[in-house]
Short mmCIF file of C-alpha atoms in Angstrom, two decimals:
data_model
loop_
_atom_site.label_atom_id
_atom_site.label_comp_id
_atom_site.label_asym_id
_atom_site.label_seq_id
_atom_site.Cartn_x
_atom_site.Cartn_y
_atom_site.Cartn_z
CA MET A 1 5.05 2.94 -0.07
CA PRO A 2 3.97 -0.39 -1.22
CA ASN A 3 0.69 -1.88 0.36
CA THR A 4 1.37 -5.00 2.53
CA LEU A 5 -1.11 -7.16 4.49
CA ALA A 6 0.14 -5.58 7.65
CA THR A 7 -0.29 -1.93 6.50
CA ILE A 8 -3.78 -2.87 5.12
CA LYS A 9 -4.80 -4.42 8.65
CA SER A 10 -3.28 -1.56 10.60
CA LYS A 11 -5.28 1.01 8.47
CA LEU A 12 -8.50 -0.98 9.13
CA ASP A 13 -7.73 -1.37 12.75
CA ASN A 14 -7.97 2.50 13.12
CA LYS A 15 -11.40 2.52 11.30
CA VAL A 16 -13.30 -0.02 13.50
CA GLY A 17 -16.88 1.10 14.03
CA GLU A 18 -17.05 3.47 10.96
CA GLU A 19 -19.40 3.19 7.97
CA MET A 20 -18.10 1.84 4.84
CA MET A 21 -19.06 0.51 1.45
CA VAL A 22 -17.48 -2.44 -0.18
CA VAL A 23 -17.50 -3.09 -3.99
CA ALA A 24 -16.77 -6.65 -4.89
CA GLN A 25 -16.47 -8.53 -8.01
CA ALA A 26 -19.23 -10.98 -8.30
CA GLY A 27 -18.70 -12.41 -11.70
CA ARG A 28 -17.53 -11.51 -15.21
CA LYS A 29 -19.25 -8.21 -15.57
CA LYS A 30 -21.10 -8.20 -12.10
CA ILE A 31 -20.19 -6.11 -9.10
CA THR A 32 -22.00 -6.03 -5.74
CA LYS A 33 -22.01 -2.76 -3.41
CA ARG A 34 -22.58 -3.48 0.26
CA HIS A 35 -22.89 -0.73 2.86
CA GLY A 36 -22.21 -1.58 6.44
CA ILE A 37 -20.20 -0.94 9.55
CA LEU A 38 -16.48 -2.32 10.09
CA HIS A 39 -17.17 -4.66 12.93
CA LYS A 40 -13.92 -6.24 13.85
CA THR A 41 -10.53 -7.04 12.46
CA TYR A 42 -8.89 -10.43 12.97
CA PRO A 43 -5.24 -11.55 11.83
CA ALA A 44 -6.33 -12.68 8.45
CA VAL A 45 -10.09 -11.40 7.83
CA PHE A 46 -12.27 -8.42 8.63
CA VAL A 47 -15.97 -8.56 9.44
CA VAL A 48 -18.53 -6.00 8.12
CA ASP A 49 -21.98 -5.70 9.70
CA LEU A 50 -24.24 -5.14 6.82
CA ASP A 51 -27.20 -2.71 6.49
CA GLN A 52 -30.37 -4.95 7.00
CA ASP A 53 -32.36 -2.73 4.66
CA GLU A 54 -30.23 -3.68 1.65
CA ASN A 55 -29.04 -7.20 2.56
CA SER A 56 -30.59 -10.53 3.52
CA PHE A 57 -27.72 -11.46 5.85
CA GLU A 58 -26.14 -9.82 8.82
CA ARG A 59 -22.45 -9.93 8.34
CA VAL A 60 -19.75 -10.72 5.77
CA SER A 61 -16.09 -11.22 5.98
CA TYR A 62 -13.30 -10.39 3.61
CA SER A 63 -9.63 -11.28 3.68
CA TYR A 64 -6.88 -8.57 3.58
CA THR A 65 -5.59 -10.35 0.36
CA ASP A 66 -8.79 -9.24 -1.39
CA ILE A 67 -7.80 -5.62 -0.99
CA LEU A 68 -4.15 -6.34 -1.85
CA THR A 69 -5.24 -8.06 -5.04
CA LYS A 70 -8.07 -5.73 -5.83
CA ASN A 71 -10.77 -8.24 -5.78
CA ILE A 72 -12.74 -5.77 -3.55
CA GLU A 73 -12.49 -1.94 -3.00
CA ILE A 74 -13.48 -0.30 0.17
CA ALA A 75 -14.46 3.25 0.81
CA PHE A 76 -15.22 4.95 4.30
CA GLU A 77 -18.01 7.44 4.31
#
């Protein structure tokens, strides 16, 4: 079954409140790993509350297209 934005959103809707890790491309050979909790899903983006021990800011948001185009990878713990 091919991934669509609607299927990605519905899968994330079921995971709200769970701990997750986001691996994002930060440059040519750089990646960033962020741990947090999936806070809320919106029609075009989802919000992750980040672990304050590791990060200097509270929240980060990503688009569902980031997952579809493989700019980020997510894993639930």
